[in-house]
Short mmCIF file of C-alpha atoms and ligand atoms in Angstrom, two decimals:
data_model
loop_
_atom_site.label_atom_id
_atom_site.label_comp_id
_atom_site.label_asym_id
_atom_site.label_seq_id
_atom_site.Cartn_x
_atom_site.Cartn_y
_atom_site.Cartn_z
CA UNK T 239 38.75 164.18 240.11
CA UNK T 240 39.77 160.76 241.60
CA UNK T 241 42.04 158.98 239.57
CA UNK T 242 40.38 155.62 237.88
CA UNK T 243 42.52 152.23 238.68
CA UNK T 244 42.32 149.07 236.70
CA UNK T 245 43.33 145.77 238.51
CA UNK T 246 44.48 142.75 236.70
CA UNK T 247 44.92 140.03 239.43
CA UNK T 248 42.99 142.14 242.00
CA UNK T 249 42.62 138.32 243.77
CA UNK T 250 46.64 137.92 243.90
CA UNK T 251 49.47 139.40 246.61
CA UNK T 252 49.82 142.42 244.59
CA UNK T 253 46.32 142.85 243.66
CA UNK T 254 45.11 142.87 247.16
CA UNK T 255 48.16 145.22 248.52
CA UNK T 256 46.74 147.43 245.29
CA UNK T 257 43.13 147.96 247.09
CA UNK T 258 44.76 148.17 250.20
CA UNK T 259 46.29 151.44 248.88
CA UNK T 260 43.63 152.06 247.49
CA UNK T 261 41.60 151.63 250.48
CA UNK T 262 43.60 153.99 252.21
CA UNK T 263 43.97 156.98 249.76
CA UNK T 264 40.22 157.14 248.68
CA UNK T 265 40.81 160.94 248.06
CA UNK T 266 42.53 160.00 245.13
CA UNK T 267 42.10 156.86 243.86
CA UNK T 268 39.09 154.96 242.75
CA UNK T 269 38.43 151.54 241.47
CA UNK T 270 37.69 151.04 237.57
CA UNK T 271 37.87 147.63 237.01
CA UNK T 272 38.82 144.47 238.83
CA UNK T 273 40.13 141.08 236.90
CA UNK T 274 40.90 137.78 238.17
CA UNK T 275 41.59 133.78 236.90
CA UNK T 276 38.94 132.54 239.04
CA UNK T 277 38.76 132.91 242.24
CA UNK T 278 34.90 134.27 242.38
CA UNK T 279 34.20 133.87 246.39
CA UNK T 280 37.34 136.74 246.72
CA UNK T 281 36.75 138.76 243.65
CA UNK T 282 32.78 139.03 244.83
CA UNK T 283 33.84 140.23 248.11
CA UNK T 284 36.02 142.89 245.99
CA UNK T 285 33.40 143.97 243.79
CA UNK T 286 30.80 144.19 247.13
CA UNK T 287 33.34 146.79 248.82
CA UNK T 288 35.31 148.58 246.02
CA UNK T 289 32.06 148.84 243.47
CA UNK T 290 33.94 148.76 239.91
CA UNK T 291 32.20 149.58 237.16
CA UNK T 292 33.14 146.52 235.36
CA UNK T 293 34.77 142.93 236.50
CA UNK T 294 36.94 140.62 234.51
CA UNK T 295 36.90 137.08 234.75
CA UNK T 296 39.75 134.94 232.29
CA UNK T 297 37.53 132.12 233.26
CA UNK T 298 34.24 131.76 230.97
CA UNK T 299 32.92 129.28 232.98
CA UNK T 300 32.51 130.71 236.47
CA UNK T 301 30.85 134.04 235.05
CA UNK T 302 28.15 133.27 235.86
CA UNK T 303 28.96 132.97 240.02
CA UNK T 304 30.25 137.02 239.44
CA UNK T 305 27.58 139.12 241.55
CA UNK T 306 27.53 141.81 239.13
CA UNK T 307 25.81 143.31 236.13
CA UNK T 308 26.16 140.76 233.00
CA UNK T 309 26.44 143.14 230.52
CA UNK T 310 29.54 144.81 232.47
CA UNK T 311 31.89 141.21 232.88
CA UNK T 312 34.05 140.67 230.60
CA UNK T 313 35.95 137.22 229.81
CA UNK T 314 38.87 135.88 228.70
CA UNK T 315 42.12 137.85 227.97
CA UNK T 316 40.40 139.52 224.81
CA UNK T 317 37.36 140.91 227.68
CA UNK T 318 40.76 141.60 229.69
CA UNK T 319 42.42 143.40 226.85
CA UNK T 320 39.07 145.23 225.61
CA UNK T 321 39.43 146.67 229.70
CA UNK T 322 42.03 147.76 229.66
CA UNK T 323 41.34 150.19 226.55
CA UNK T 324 38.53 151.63 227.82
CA UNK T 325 38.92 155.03 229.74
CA UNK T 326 40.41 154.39 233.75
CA UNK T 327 43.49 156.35 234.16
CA UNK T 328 46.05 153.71 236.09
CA UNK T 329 46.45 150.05 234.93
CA UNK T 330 48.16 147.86 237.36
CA UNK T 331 48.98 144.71 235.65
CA UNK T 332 49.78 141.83 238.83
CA UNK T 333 48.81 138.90 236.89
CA UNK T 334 51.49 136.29 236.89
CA UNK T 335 53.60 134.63 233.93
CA UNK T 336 53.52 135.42 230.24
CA UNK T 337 49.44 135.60 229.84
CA UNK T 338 50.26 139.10 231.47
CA UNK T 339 52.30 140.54 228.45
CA UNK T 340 49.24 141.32 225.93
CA UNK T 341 47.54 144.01 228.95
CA UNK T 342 50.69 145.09 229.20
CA UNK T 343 51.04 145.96 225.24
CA UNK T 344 47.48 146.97 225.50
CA UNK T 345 47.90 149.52 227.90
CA UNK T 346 51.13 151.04 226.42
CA UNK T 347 49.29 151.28 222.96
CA UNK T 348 46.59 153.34 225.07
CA UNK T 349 48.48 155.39 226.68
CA UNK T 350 48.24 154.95 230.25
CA UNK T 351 49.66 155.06 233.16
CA UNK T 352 50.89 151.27 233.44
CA UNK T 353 51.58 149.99 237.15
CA UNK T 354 54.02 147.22 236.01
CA UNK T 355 54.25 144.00 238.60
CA UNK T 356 53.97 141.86 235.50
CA UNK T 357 57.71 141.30 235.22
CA UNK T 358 57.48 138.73 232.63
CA UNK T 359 55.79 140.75 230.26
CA UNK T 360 59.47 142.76 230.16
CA UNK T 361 61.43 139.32 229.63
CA UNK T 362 59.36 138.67 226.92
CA UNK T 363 58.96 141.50 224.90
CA UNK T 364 61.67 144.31 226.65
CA UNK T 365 62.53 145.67 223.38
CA UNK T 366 59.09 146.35 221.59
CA UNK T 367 57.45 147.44 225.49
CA UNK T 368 61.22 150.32 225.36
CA UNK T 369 59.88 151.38 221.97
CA UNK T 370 56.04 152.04 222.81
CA UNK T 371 57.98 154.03 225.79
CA UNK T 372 59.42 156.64 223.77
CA UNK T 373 57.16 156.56 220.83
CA UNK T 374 54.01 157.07 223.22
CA UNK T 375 52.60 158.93 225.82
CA UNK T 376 52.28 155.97 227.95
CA UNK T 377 54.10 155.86 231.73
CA UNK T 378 55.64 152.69 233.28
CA UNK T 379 56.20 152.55 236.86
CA UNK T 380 58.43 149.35 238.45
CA UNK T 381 56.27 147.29 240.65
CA UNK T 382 58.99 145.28 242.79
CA UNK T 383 60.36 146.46 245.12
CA UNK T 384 63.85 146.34 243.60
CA UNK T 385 62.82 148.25 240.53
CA UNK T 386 61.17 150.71 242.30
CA UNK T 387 64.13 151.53 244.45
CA UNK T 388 66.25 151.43 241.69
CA UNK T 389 64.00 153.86 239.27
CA UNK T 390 64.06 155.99 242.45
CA UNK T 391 67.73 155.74 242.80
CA UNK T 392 68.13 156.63 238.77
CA UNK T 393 66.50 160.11 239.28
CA UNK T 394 69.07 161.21 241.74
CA UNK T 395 71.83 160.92 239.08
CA UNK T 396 73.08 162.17 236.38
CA UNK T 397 73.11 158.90 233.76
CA UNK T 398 77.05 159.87 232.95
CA UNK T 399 77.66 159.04 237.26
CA UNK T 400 76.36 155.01 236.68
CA UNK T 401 78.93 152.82 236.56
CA UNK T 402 76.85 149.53 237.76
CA UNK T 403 73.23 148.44 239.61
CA UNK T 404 73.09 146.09 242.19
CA UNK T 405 69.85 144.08 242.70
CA UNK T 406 69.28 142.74 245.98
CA UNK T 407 67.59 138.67 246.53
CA UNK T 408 66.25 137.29 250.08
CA UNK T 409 68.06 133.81 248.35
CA UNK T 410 64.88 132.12 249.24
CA UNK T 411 64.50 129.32 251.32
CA UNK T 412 66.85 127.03 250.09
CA UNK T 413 69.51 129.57 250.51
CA UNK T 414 71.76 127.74 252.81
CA UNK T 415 70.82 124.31 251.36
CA UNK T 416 73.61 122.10 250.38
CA UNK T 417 74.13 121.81 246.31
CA UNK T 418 73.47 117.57 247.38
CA UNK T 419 70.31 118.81 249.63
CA UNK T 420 68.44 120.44 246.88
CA UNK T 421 67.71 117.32 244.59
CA UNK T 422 65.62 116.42 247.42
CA UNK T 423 63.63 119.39 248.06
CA UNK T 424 59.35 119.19 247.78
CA UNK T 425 57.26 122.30 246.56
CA UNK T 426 55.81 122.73 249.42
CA UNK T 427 59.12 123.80 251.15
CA UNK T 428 60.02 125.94 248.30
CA UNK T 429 56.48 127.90 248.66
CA UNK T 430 57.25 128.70 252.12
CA UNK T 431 59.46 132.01 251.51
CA UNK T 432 60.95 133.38 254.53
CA UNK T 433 60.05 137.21 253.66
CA UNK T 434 57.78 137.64 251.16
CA UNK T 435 54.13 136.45 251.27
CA UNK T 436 53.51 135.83 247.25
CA UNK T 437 51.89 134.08 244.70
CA UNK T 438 53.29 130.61 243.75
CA UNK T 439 55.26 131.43 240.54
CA UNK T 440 56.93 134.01 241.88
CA UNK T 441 57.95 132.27 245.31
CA UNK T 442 58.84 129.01 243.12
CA UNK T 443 60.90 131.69 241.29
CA UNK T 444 62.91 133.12 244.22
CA UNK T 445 63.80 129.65 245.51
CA UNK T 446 65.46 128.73 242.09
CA UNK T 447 66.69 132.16 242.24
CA UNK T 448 65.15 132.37 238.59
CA UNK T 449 63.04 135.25 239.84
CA UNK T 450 66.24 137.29 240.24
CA UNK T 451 67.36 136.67 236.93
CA UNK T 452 63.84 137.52 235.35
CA UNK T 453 64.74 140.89 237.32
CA UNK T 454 68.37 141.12 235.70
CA UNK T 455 66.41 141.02 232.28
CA UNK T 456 63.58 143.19 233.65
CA UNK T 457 66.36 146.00 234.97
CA UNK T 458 68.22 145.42 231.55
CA UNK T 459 65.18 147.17 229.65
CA UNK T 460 63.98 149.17 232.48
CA UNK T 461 67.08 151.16 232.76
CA UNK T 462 68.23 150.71 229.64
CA UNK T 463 71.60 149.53 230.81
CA UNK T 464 74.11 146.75 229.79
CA UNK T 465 73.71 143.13 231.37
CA UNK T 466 77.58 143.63 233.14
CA UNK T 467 76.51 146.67 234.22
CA UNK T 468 73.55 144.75 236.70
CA UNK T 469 74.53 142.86 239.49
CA UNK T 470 72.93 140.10 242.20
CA UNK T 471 73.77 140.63 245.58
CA UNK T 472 72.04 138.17 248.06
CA UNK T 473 70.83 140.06 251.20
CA UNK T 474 68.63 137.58 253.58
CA UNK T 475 67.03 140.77 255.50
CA UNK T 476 65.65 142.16 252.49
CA UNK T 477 65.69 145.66 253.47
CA UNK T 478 67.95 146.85 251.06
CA UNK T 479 66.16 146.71 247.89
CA UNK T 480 68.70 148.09 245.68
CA UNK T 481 71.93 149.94 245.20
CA UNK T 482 73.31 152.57 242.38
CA UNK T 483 77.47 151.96 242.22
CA UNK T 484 78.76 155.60 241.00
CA UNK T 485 81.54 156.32 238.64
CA UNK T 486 83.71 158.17 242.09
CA UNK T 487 83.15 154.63 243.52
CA UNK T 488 80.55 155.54 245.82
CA UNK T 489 77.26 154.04 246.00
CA UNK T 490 73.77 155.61 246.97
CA UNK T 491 71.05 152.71 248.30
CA UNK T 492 67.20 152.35 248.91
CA UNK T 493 66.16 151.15 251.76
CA UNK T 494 62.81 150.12 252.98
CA UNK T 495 60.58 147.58 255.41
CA UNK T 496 59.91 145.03 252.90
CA UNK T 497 56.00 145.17 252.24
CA UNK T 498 55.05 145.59 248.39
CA UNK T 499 52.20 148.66 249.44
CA UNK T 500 55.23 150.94 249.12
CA UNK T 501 56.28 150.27 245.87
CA UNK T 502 52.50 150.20 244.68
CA UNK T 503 51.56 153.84 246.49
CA UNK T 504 54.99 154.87 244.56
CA UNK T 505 53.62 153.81 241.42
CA UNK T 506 50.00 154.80 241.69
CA UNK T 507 50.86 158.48 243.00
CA UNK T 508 53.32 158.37 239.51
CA UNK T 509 56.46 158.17 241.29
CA UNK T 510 55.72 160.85 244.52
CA UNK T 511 55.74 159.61 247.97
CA UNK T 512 53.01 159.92 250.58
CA UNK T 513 52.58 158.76 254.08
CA UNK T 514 51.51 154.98 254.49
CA UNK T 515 50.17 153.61 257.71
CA UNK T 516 52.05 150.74 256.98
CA UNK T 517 55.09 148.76 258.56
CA UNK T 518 57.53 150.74 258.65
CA UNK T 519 61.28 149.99 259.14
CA UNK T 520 62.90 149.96 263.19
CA UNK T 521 66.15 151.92 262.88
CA UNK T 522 67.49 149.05 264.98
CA UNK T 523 66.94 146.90 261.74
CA UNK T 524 69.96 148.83 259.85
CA UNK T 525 72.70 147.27 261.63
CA UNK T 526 71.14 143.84 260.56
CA UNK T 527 72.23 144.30 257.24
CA UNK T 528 74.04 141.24 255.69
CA UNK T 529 75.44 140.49 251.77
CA UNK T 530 76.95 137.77 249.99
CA UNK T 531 77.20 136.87 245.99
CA UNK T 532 74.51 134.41 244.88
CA UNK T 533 75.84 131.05 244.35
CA UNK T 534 75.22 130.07 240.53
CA UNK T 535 76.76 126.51 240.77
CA UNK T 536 73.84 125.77 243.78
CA UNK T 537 71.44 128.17 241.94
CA UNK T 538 72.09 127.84 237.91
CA UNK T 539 68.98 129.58 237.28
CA UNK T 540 70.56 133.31 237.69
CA UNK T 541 73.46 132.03 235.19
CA UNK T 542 71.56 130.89 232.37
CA UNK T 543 69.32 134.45 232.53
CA UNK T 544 72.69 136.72 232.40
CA UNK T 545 73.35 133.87 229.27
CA UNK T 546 69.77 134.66 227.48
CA UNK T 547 70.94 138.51 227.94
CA UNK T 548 73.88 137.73 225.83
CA UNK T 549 72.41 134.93 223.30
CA UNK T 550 69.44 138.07 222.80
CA UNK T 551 65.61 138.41 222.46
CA UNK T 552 64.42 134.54 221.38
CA UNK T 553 66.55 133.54 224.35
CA UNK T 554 64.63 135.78 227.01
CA UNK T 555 61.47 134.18 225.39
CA UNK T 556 62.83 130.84 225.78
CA UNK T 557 64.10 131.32 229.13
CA UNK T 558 60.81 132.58 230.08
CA UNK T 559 58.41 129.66 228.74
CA UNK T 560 60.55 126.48 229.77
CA UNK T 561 61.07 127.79 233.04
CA UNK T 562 57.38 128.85 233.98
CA UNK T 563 56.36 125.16 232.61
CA UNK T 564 59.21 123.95 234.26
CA UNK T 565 58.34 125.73 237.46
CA UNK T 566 54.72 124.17 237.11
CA UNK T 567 56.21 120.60 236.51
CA UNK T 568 57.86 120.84 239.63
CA UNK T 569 54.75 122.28 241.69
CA UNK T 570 52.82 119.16 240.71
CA UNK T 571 55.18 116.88 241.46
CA UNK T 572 56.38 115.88 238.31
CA UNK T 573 60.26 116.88 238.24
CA UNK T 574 62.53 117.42 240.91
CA UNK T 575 63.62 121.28 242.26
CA UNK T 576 67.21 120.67 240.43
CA UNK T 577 65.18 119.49 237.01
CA UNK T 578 63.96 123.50 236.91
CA UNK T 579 66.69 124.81 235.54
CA UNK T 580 68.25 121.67 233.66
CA UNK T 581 65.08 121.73 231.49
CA UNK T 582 65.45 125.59 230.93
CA UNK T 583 69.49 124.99 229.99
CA UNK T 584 68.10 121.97 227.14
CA UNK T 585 65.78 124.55 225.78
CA UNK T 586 67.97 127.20 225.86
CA UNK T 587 70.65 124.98 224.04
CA UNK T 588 67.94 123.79 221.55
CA UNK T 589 66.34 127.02 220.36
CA UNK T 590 67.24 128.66 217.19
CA UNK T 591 68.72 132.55 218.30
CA UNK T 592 67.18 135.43 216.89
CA UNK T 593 68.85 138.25 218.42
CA UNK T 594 66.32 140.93 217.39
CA UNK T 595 62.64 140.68 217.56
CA UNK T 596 60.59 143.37 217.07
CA UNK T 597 57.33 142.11 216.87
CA UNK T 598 54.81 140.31 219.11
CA UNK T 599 53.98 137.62 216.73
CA UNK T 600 57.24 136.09 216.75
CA UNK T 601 57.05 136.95 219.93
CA UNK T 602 54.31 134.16 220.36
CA UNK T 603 55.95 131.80 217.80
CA UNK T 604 59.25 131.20 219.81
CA UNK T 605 57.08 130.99 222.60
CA UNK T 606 54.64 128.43 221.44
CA UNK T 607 57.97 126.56 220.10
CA UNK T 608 59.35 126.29 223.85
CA UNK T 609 56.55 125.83 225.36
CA UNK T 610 56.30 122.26 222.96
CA UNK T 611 60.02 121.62 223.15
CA UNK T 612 59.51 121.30 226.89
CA UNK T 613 56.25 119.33 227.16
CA UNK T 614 58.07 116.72 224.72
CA UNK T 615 61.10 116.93 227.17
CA UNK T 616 58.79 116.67 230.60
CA UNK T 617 57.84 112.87 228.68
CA UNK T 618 61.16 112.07 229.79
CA UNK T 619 61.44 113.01 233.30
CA UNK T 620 60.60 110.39 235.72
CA UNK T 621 59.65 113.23 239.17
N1 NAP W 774 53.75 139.13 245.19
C1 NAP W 774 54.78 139.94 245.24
O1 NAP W 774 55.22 140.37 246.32
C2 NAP W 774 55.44 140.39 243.95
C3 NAP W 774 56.53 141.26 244.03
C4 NAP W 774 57.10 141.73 242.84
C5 NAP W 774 56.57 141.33 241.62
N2 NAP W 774 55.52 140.46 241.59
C6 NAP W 774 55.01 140.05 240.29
O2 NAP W 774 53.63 140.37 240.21
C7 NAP W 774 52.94 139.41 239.42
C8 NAP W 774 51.79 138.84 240.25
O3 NAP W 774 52.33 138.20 241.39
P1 NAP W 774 51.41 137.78 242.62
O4 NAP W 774 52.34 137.30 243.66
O5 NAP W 774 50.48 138.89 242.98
O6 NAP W 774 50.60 136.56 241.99
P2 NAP W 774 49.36 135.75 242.60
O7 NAP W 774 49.26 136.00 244.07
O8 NAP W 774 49.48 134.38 242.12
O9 NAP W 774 48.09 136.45 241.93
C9 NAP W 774 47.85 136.36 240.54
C10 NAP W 774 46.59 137.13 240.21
O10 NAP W 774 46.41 137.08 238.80
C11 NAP W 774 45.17 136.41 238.50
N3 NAP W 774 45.36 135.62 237.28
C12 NAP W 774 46.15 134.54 237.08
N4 NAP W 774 46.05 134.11 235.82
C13 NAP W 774 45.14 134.90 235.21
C14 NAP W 774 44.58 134.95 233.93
N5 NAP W 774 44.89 134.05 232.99
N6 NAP W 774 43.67 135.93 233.66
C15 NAP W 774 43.30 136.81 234.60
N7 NAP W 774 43.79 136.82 235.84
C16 NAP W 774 44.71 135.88 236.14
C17 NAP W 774 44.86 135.55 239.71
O11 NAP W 774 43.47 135.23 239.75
P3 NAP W 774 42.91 134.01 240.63
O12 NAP W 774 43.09 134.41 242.06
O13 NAP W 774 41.50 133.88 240.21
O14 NAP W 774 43.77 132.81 240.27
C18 NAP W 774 45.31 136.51 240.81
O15 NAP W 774 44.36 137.53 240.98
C19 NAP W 774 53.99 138.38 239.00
O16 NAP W 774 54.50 138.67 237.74
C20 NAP W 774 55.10 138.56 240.05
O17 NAP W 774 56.38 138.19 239.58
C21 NAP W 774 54.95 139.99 242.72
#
């Protein structure tokens, strides 16, 4: 029996890598469902070659462009939600930003197998997503490619043998950019990533370095580990995805041509490997290997996601909402690259702490809350 796949963002990088894999290991996967924002022209094309047996569109409005059986669309993140309960094995969640944190509850409440690129949903709600863990008999496998290797590297060891994790970051494009040069810098620059093909928030992300510190948190709850414990190493080749530091003071690593199809086959075939007709990796590449710390005076967003890990759980909410506004603000024009994380440090400083939050209404109340706090900030920001 072919194993059924859900796709939430099946119009997005990781969506389409997902039915590439797909694509190319028929004999065991087949396509459930397919969900997008919007984009109908793409998602149509989906539907004509992978024939789901039902389509998810957030957006109400455009339903009715979806070339499919009425009855079998579903809309908005409830009709999202409500798919991901019924009965395919695999749920890959590759939406971006916080909207992708209810699937992601969704599908650990129903058990499945949850492909997890949705690394926001883990900032948000880490501790209540580590409970459903090992109260249910729902899987999570890492989508990124750090994660991945990481969770890889984990099984090798004996837990007792960690001393730290090292995560590895491109630095984005700004990475040699004078601290002066950066005030400058237009969104169209910072969406032109020099490894990674991506969605916007994500490549917005990597140039403020934020997206590295969303992965601190993610690893944090992942691996259950303490935040000094995980550490940033900047790597421009990318390669290197991630590296286990062992109590004898040696270190295993995980290394890999950076395309996000390996990491997805990982997680669909539930952590075994199979042979990808992929790029693969010249053995000419491994004496290109390069490393420096990540600059955190030049890149504050990295600091002030180690100092949500300490603050606690409101913080990592907090974090998470004024910087995805902030991100947004940014992308349209409004602030300046350098405002990104300023904005995120005011919120941060503003927010009452609640250390402990297990439950996914107050979840959504300190989120709502930062999500105001920085619209009434964003009135005072000139672009
Ligand atoms: N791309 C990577 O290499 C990579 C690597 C590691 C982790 N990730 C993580 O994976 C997630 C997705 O990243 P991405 O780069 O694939 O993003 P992306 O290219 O922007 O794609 C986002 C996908 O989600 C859909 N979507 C957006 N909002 C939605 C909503 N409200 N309801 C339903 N669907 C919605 C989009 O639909 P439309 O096309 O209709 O807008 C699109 O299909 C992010 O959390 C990112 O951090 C990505």
């Amino acid at each position: 029996m072919k194993k059924k796949v859900l796709i939430l963002g099946s119009t997005g990088s990781i969506g389409k890598a997902t039915l590439e894999v797909i694509e190319n290991q028929q004999d065991t996967f087949e396509v459930f469902g397919l969900a997008c924002k919007e984009n109908v022209e793409l998602l149509n094309v989906q539907i004509e070659k992978f024939k789901p047996t039902y389509v998810g569109i957030y957006n109400e409005q455009v339903k009715e462009k979806v070339c499919f059986d009425r009855a079998r669309v579903f809309t908005g993140i409830e009709g999202i939600k409500e798919m991901v309960g019924m009965n395919a094995e695999i749920v890959v969640n590759a939406l971006p930003g916080s909207i992708g944190l209810e699937p992601t509850i969704e599908a650990l409440k129903c058990n499945k197998i949850l492909a997890l690129a949705n690394k926001e949903s883990l900032v948000m709600a880490g501790r209540i997503i580590s409970k459903l863990l090992k109260e249910g008999a729902a899987r999570l496998f890492p989508v990124d490619s750090e994660h991945s290797a990481l969770f890889q590297l984990m099984q090798t060891i004996d837990r007792k043998e960690l001393k730290t994790i090292m995560i590895t970051a491109s630095g984005g494009p700004f990475r040699d950019h004078e601290k002066e040069a950066l005030e400058g810098v237009k969104p169209e620059e910072a969406l032109n990533h020099p490894t990674w093909k991506m969605g916007t928030k994500v490549t917005l992300d990597s140039a403020t370095l934020m997206n590295k510190g969303l992965e601190v948190i993610e690893a944090r709850w992942l691996f259950d580990i303490k935040p000094s414990q995980i550490k940033v190493l900047i790597h421009p080749e990318s390669i290197l995805h991630g590296i286990i530091e062992l109590v004898d003071d040696s270190f295993i690593t995980y290394m890999s041509y950076p395309d996000m199809k390996i990491p997805i086959s990982f997680a669909l075939n539930e952590g075994k490997r199979r042979p990808l007709p992929f790029n693969k990796l010249n053995v000419e590449d491994f004496f290109k290997l390069t490393f420096y710390p990540p600059d955190t005076d030049r890149f504050p967003s990295l600091r002030l996601a180690y100092e949500a890990l300490n603050i606690g759980d409101s913080a990592l909410i907090v974090l998470n909402a004024s910087n995805e506004l902030a991100t947004f603000a940014f992308a349209e024009g409004k602030i300046k690259f350098t405002d990104i994380p300023a904005l995120v440090e005011a919120v941060l400083d503003a927010h009452p702490h609640v250390p402990v939050i297990e439950d996914v209404t107050t979840i959504y109340e300190i989120h709502e809350w930062a999500k105001r706090h920085v619209t009434d900030l964003l009135r005072g920001f000139n672009g």
